[in-house]
């Protein structure tokens, strides 16, 4: 009926309908706006147009005045037109809010289209005109904007993302009253904001919902379920003090809906690390997600000034403060962050603000084998103090135990500069120590691949593809800085014989030489046992190549100087190789999760035969080709370091990319009073265990199969004003194995690699159970979690399978093909937690939680909230007599009368309608049956109508008799008093 709406004589189509609304004054009148500039005011009762208006610019939106006598249109040239229903020939007001006024009096120049406009009136002030778009064309770089016109004041609010839609919140739901707007809800492509209209500077409301989780790209995640209940209130209290200024002082105006906590509620916290160096703590209890606290790790470093170049020898040009790994102890509140620029920051939690300097250490980790045959050295205990390490202790790998100090070698510089001036640290997490790896002989520090902290021991350990470092963050000293090869000592089952480099050779998988020098061929980096000669890379979209550099927190981007500096060179060739300089990136090779690029093996007979036969890796033909061994897993625990140990002692379990497990003994002071002064000794125990594939995780069970947690220190405020608390001794919580059994082993060690899981009995070091998890793929994540008062091993495989194994028996409990890894974001952010839950980033802006617990699934419906909550509709304003007489307020219109079932389907009298009939005997019978039914119903209706008419006749006769009796009595009264005077009554 478009031709009826715009006139029957019009031959061209008016274009799509861009606006449709009823009049605030009369619900029976409809305002139709067409894209070509035509506006029609249609009467639904009479089915005809009351008026038509035409404009030469395209219309994008229309808004009513609350009285229903005027309306405003927004157009494609950035103009606003105001129309009156009494004079529809032309608009009585035309404005271009952002158009430049011409000097010669001509029409202002056109602007960008105004996509939407809202016209809201106020009782005691000028009306609000709010619209999106309409900016001038001369500023092409202007961001999406929302303009608020209030009287003569025009305010432009620039947005970070394109505007999808906006809606004005008003005090009344009735369109025919003064609207009294108080807020504007703006939906952006990646955010939702609410603007406060009651204040002159139009501040935004603080959003209580986490719509900006992607404010900076998420680089890593950790998930903690059933954590201490006091953590969420504490983090919220310190996070509330860090809130930005400039927000509206009013509460969030959107209050619909309600949360249901469900039957099972326990504290859950999600931690996200971001590319800008920030770390966010989220409350994930039940199904809610609210940000508790934000920590900016980049504040401890000096910012690189523009034009300064590579003065600090950065290895990452973009996002040098990106968070790569996170380690958090909820009980002791120790928090540790490893950054992409090869640094580790240790944080302590305090409720008090302090001004202090940040302690920093620099560590050298180098892996280089020279062609000088030296006898196997004895294990030399490292010195506890940095000052005592000044004598250079050269080892087979060429790494040194010296800590780089100021004024040392030209290349012994860190990637970033730590601030040396005292810093004001607000309540919350405060930096206690910064540890940085430094350049060594022109080679950049390799990125950190594993991280572990223990508050009871006061130690932090981290490793990369060069070696392992252990730091005492209580005494601020480096305890161990050793190449991976040195950790074996005489226990290395495969003695690596130093040799001269062979000639340049083209390896499989398309390796290329990056230098024309014959000695510049770099050997392969540490590889997964799953990577074979005929390996094929996981097929991924090309736009995900940047994500390929990050799996399990490792990076192989060219700007990060890949871990490929390990060489077997003669002493004469060492100087030649060092001339290569840091500017030329070492060559890269596709590897698996242990070295951060995914490759899936091709099943061959050779692979089956040589899978793991007294060999560290099935992917290499000799140890020579795999000279570098990354540290992939670290774990502090009270355990048995050697076979003949009779009692547990502090240990550090080390897992490598070649499936080797080493145990380091920690010799701590006997009493807590000597902890700050006596040195801590770290030494290899000689114990070596083997698995197939890169080691991913460790855990410890007691003799009863109960999970044994590592010891921790009970949190106390390091900056408390209470002197008594300062001098109080540290309170340690130790989880020693059960001593109920005097004979036999007392502990189970659970070790999981990317290919298999093993359970060892300690101290005998007997392998009790072994389970080959996958043969054709590899694990991306494995965690030992508690579920239903028991313990299990949860695994996520690169082929998308989620598997759980019982502990300690390693029996398969679950194997579900859940999510094939088509995006490296999933592999980088997937993590398990207790109570059968896990999460990952399904997109850059969304966190996907999942559960593999039946109990959680049963209670999921109880946890879902209500989207809408019923509220009482406010009463409309009283309709005065004059307003009702002159039509000043809205008139109700029964839409059922027009659109209801009574008239539904009725054809217009002016149009012919074809009614198709059903052919055949069955159709005739059905039609006949339908007619008989209609006749029967009609007869019954006629009988009822006759009965009602009879009753009506009786009532009419009775009324007539009553009227005659009343007339008779009135006549008699008149005759009685006819001749009497007034004084005779």
Coordinates of N, CA and C in Angstrom, one line a residue, residues 797-906:
X797 N 43.8 -31.4 24.9 CA 44.6 -31.8 23.8 C 44.5 -30.9 22.6
X798 N 45.5 -30.8 21.8 CA 45.5 -29.9 20.6 C 44.4 -30.4 19.6
X799 N 44.0 -31.6 19.6 CA 43.0 -32.0 18.7 C 41.6 -31.7 19.2
X800 N 41.5 -31.0 20.4 CA 40.2 -30.6 20.9 C 39.6 -31.5 22.0
X801 N 40.3 -32.5 22.3 CA 39.7 -33.4 23.3 C 40.0 -32.9 24.7
X802 N 39.0 -33.0 25.6 CA 39.2 -32.8 27.0 C 39.1 -34.1 27.7
X803 N 40.2 -34.5 28.5 CA 40.3 -35.8 29.1 C 40.6 -35.6 30.6
X804 N 40.0 -36.5 31.4 CA 40.3 -36.5 32.8 C 40.8 -37.9 33.2
X805 N 41.8 -38.0 34.1 CA 42.3 -39.3 34.5 C 42.3 -39.3 36.0
X806 N 42.0 -40.5 36.6 CA 41.9 -40.6 38.0 C 43.4 -40.7 38.6
X807 N 43.5 -40.3 39.8 CA 44.8 -40.3 40.5 C 44.7 -41.1 41.7
X808 N 45.7 -41.9 42.1 CA 47.0 -42.0 41.3 C 46.9 -43.1 40.2
X809 N 45.8 -43.7 40.0 CA 45.8 -44.9 39.1 C 45.8 -44.5 37.6
X810 N 45.6 -43.3 37.2 CA 45.6 -42.8 35.8 C 44.6 -43.6 35.0
X811 N 43.5 -43.8 35.5 CA 42.4 -44.5 34.7 C 41.6 -43.4 34.0
X812 N 41.3 -43.6 32.7 CA 40.5 -42.6 32.0 C 39.1 -42.5 32.5
X813 N 38.7 -41.2 32.9 CA 37.3 -41.0 33.4 C 36.5 -40.3 32.3
X814 N 37.1 -39.5 31.5 CA 36.3 -38.7 30.5 C 37.2 -38.4 29.3
X815 N 36.6 -38.5 28.1 CA 37.3 -38.2 26.9 C 36.2 -37.6 25.9
X816 N 36.2 -36.3 25.8 CA 35.2 -35.6 25.0 C 35.9 -34.8 23.9
X817 N 35.4 -34.9 22.7 CA 35.9 -34.1 21.6 C 35.2 -32.8 21.7
X818 N 35.7 -31.8 22.4 CA 35.0 -30.6 22.7 C 35.3 -29.5 21.8
X819 N 36.5 -29.1 21.5 CA 36.8 -27.9 20.8 C 38.1 -28.1 20.0
X820 N 38.1 -28.3 18.7 CA 39.3 -28.3 18.0 C 40.0 -27.0 18.0
X821 N 41.3 -27.0 18.2 CA 42.1 -25.8 18.3 C 42.3 -25.2 16.9
X822 N 41.4 -24.3 16.5 CA 41.5 -23.6 15.3 C 42.1 -22.2 15.4
X823 N 42.3 -21.8 16.7 CA 42.8 -20.4 17.0 C 43.8 -20.6 18.1
X824 N 44.9 -20.0 18.0 CA 46.0 -20.1 19.0 C 45.6 -19.3 20.3
X825 N 44.6 -18.5 20.1 CA 44.1 -17.8 21.3 C 43.5 -18.8 22.4
X826 N 42.9 -19.8 21.8 CA 42.4 -20.9 22.7 C 43.5 -21.6 23.4
X827 N 44.5 -22.0 22.7 CA 45.6 -22.7 23.2 C 46.4 -21.9 24.3
X828 N 46.4 -20.5 24.1 CA 47.2 -19.7 24.9 C 46.4 -19.4 26.2
X829 N 45.1 -19.4 26.2 CA 44.3 -19.0 27.4 C 43.6 -20.1 28.1
X830 N 43.6 -21.3 27.6 CA 42.9 -22.4 28.2 C 43.5 -22.8 29.5
X831 N 42.7 -22.9 30.5 CA 43.2 -23.3 31.9 C 42.0 -24.0 32.6
X832 N 42.4 -25.0 33.4 CA 41.5 -25.7 34.3 C 41.6 -25.2 35.7
X833 N 40.5 -25.5 36.5 CA 40.6 -25.1 37.9 C 39.7 -26.2 38.7
X834 N 39.6 -26.0 40.0 CA 38.9 -27.0 40.8 C 37.4 -27.0 40.5
X835 N 36.8 -28.0 41.0 CA 35.3 -28.2 40.9 C 34.9 -28.4 39.5
X836 N 35.7 -29.0 38.6 CA 35.3 -29.3 37.3 C 35.0 -28.2 36.4
X837 N 35.8 -27.1 36.4 CA 35.6 -26.0 35.6 C 36.8 -25.6 34.8
X838 N 36.6 -24.9 33.7 CA 37.7 -24.4 32.9 C 37.3 -23.2 32.1
X839 N 38.2 -22.5 31.5 CA 37.8 -21.4 30.7 C 38.9 -21.1 29.6
X840 N 38.5 -20.3 28.6 CA 39.4 -19.9 27.6 C 38.7 -18.7 26.9
X841 N 39.5 -18.0 26.1 CA 39.0 -16.8 25.4 C 38.5 -17.3 24.0
X842 N 37.2 -17.3 23.9 CA 36.6 -17.8 22.6 C 36.7 -16.7 21.5
X843 N 36.9 -15.5 21.9 CA 37.2 -14.4 21.0 C 38.0 -13.3 21.7
X844 N 38.5 -12.3 21.0 CA 39.3 -11.3 21.8 C 38.5 -10.6 22.9
X845 N 37.2 -10.7 22.8 CA 36.3 -9.9 23.8 C 35.5 -10.8 24.7
X846 N 35.6 -12.1 24.6 CA 34.7 -13.0 25.4 C 35.4 -14.1 26.1
X847 N 35.1 -14.3 27.3 CA 35.6 -15.4 28.1 C 34.5 -16.5 28.1
X848 N 34.9 -17.7 27.7 CA 34.0 -18.8 27.7 C 34.3 -19.7 28.9
X849 N 33.4 -19.9 29.8 CA 33.5 -20.9 30.9 C 32.8 -22.2 30.5
X850 N 33.4 -23.3 31.0 CA 32.8 -24.6 30.7 C 33.0 -25.4 31.9
X851 N 32.2 -26.5 32.0 CA 32.3 -27.4 33.2 C 32.2 -28.8 32.6
X852 N 32.9 -29.7 33.3 CA 32.8 -31.1 33.0 C 32.4 -31.9 34.3
X853 N 31.7 -31.2 35.2 CA 31.2 -31.8 36.4 C 29.7 -31.9 36.3
X854 N 29.2 -33.1 36.5 CA 27.7 -33.4 36.4 C 27.0 -32.6 37.5
X855 N 27.6 -32.5 38.6 CA 26.9 -31.8 39.7 C 26.7 -30.3 39.3
X856 N 27.7 -29.7 38.7 CA 27.6 -28.3 38.3 C 26.5 -28.2 37.2
X857 N 26.5 -29.2 36.3 CA 25.5 -29.1 35.2 C 24.0 -29.2 35.8
X858 N 23.9 -30.0 36.8 CA 22.5 -30.1 37.4 C 22.1 -28.9 38.1
X859 N 23.0 -28.1 38.6 CA 22.7 -26.9 39.3 C 22.7 -25.6 38.4
X860 N 23.0 -25.8 37.1 CA 23.2 -24.7 36.3 C 21.9 -23.9 36.1
X861 N 20.8 -24.5 36.0 CA 19.6 -23.8 35.8 C 19.2 -23.0 37.0
X862 N 19.5 -23.5 38.2 CA 19.3 -22.7 39.4 C 20.1 -21.4 39.4
X863 N 21.3 -21.5 38.8 CA 22.2 -20.3 38.8 C 21.9 -19.2 37.8
X864 N 21.1 -19.6 36.8 CA 20.7 -18.6 35.8 C 19.8 -17.5 36.4
X865 N 20.1 -16.3 36.1 CA 19.3 -15.2 36.6 C 18.1 -14.9 35.8
X866 N 17.3 -13.9 36.2 CA 16.1 -13.4 35.5 C 16.5 -12.2 34.7
X867 N 16.1 -12.2 33.5 CA 16.5 -11.0 32.6 C 15.6 -9.8 32.9
X868 N 14.3 -10.1 33.3 CA 13.4 -9.0 33.5 C 12.8 -9.2 34.9
X869 N 12.6 -8.1 35.6 CA 11.9 -8.1 36.9 C 10.7 -7.2 36.8
X870 N 9.5 -7.7 37.3 CA 8.3 -6.9 37.2 C 8.3 -5.7 38.1
X871 N 7.9 -4.6 37.5 CA 7.7 -3.3 38.3 C 6.4 -2.7 38.0
X872 N 5.9 -1.9 38.9 CA 4.6 -1.2 38.7 C 4.8 -0.1 37.8
X873 N 3.8 0.0 36.8 CA 3.9 1.1 35.9 C 3.4 2.4 36.6
X874 N 4.2 3.4 36.4 CA 3.8 4.7 37.1 C 2.5 5.3 36.5
X875 N 1.8 6.0 37.4 CA 0.5 6.5 36.9 C 0.8 7.7 36.0
X876 N -0.2 7.7 35.0 CA -0.1 8.8 34.0 C -0.6 10.1 34.6
X877 N -0.2 11.2 34.1 CA -0.7 12.5 34.6 C -2.2 12.6 34.4
X878 N -2.9 13.3 35.3 CA -4.3 13.5 35.2 C -4.7 14.3 33.9
X879 N -5.7 13.9 33.2 CA -6.1 14.5 32.0 C -7.1 15.6 32.3
X880 N -6.7 16.8 32.3 CA -7.6 17.9 32.6 C -8.8 18.1 31.6
X881 N -9.8 18.8 32.1 CA -11.0 19.0 31.3 C -10.6 19.7 30.0
X882 N -9.8 20.8 30.1 CA -9.5 21.6 28.9 C -8.7 20.8 27.9
X883 N -7.7 20.0 28.5 CA -6.8 19.2 27.6 C -7.7 18.2 26.9
X884 N -8.6 17.6 27.6 CA -9.5 16.6 27.0 C -10.4 17.2 25.9
X885 N -10.8 18.4 26.2 CA -11.7 19.1 25.3 C -11.0 19.5 24.0
X886 N -9.8 20.0 24.1 CA -9.1 20.5 22.9 C -8.0 19.5 22.4
X887 N -8.1 18.3 23.0 CA -7.2 17.3 22.4 C -5.7 17.5 22.8
X888 N -5.4 18.0 24.0 CA -4.1 18.3 24.3 C -3.3 17.1 24.8
X889 N -3.9 16.0 25.1 CA -3.2 14.9 25.6 C -3.6 13.7 24.7
X890 N -2.8 12.6 24.9 CA -3.0 11.4 24.1 C -4.3 10.8 24.2
X891 N -4.8 10.3 23.1 CA -6.1 9.6 23.1 C -5.8 8.1 22.9
X892 N -6.5 7.3 23.8 CA -6.3 5.8 23.7 C -6.9 5.3 22.4
X893 N -6.3 4.3 21.9 CA -6.8 3.7 20.7 C -6.7 2.2 20.9
X894 N -7.9 1.6 20.6 CA -8.0 0.1 20.8 C -7.4 -0.6 19.5
X895 N -6.2 -1.0 19.7 CA -5.6 -1.7 18.5 C -6.2 -3.0 18.2
X896 N -6.9 -3.7 19.2 CA -7.6 -4.9 18.9 C -8.7 -4.7 17.9
X897 N -9.3 -3.5 18.0 CA -10.4 -3.2 17.1 C -9.9 -3.1 15.6
X898 N -8.6 -2.7 15.5 CA -8.1 -2.6 14.1 C -7.3 -3.8 13.7
X899 N -6.5 -4.3 14.6 CA -5.6 -5.4 14.3 C -5.9 -6.7 14.9
X900 N -7.0 -6.8 15.7 CA -7.3 -8.0 16.5 C -7.9 -9.1 15.6
X901 N -8.3 -10.2 16.3 CA -8.9 -11.3 15.6 C -10.2 -11.0 14.9
X902 N -10.9 -10.0 15.4 CA -12.2 -9.7 14.8 C -12.1 -9.2 13.4
X903 N -11.0 -8.5 13.1 CA -10.8 -8.0 11.7 C -9.7 -8.6 11.0
X904 N -9.0 -9.6 11.6 CA -7.8 -10.2 11.0 C -8.3 -11.0 9.8
X905 N -7.6 -10.7 8.7 CA -7.9 -11.5 7.5 C -8.9 -11.0 6.6
X906 N -9.6 -9.9 7.0 CA -10.7 -9.3 6.2 C -10.1 -8.5 5.1

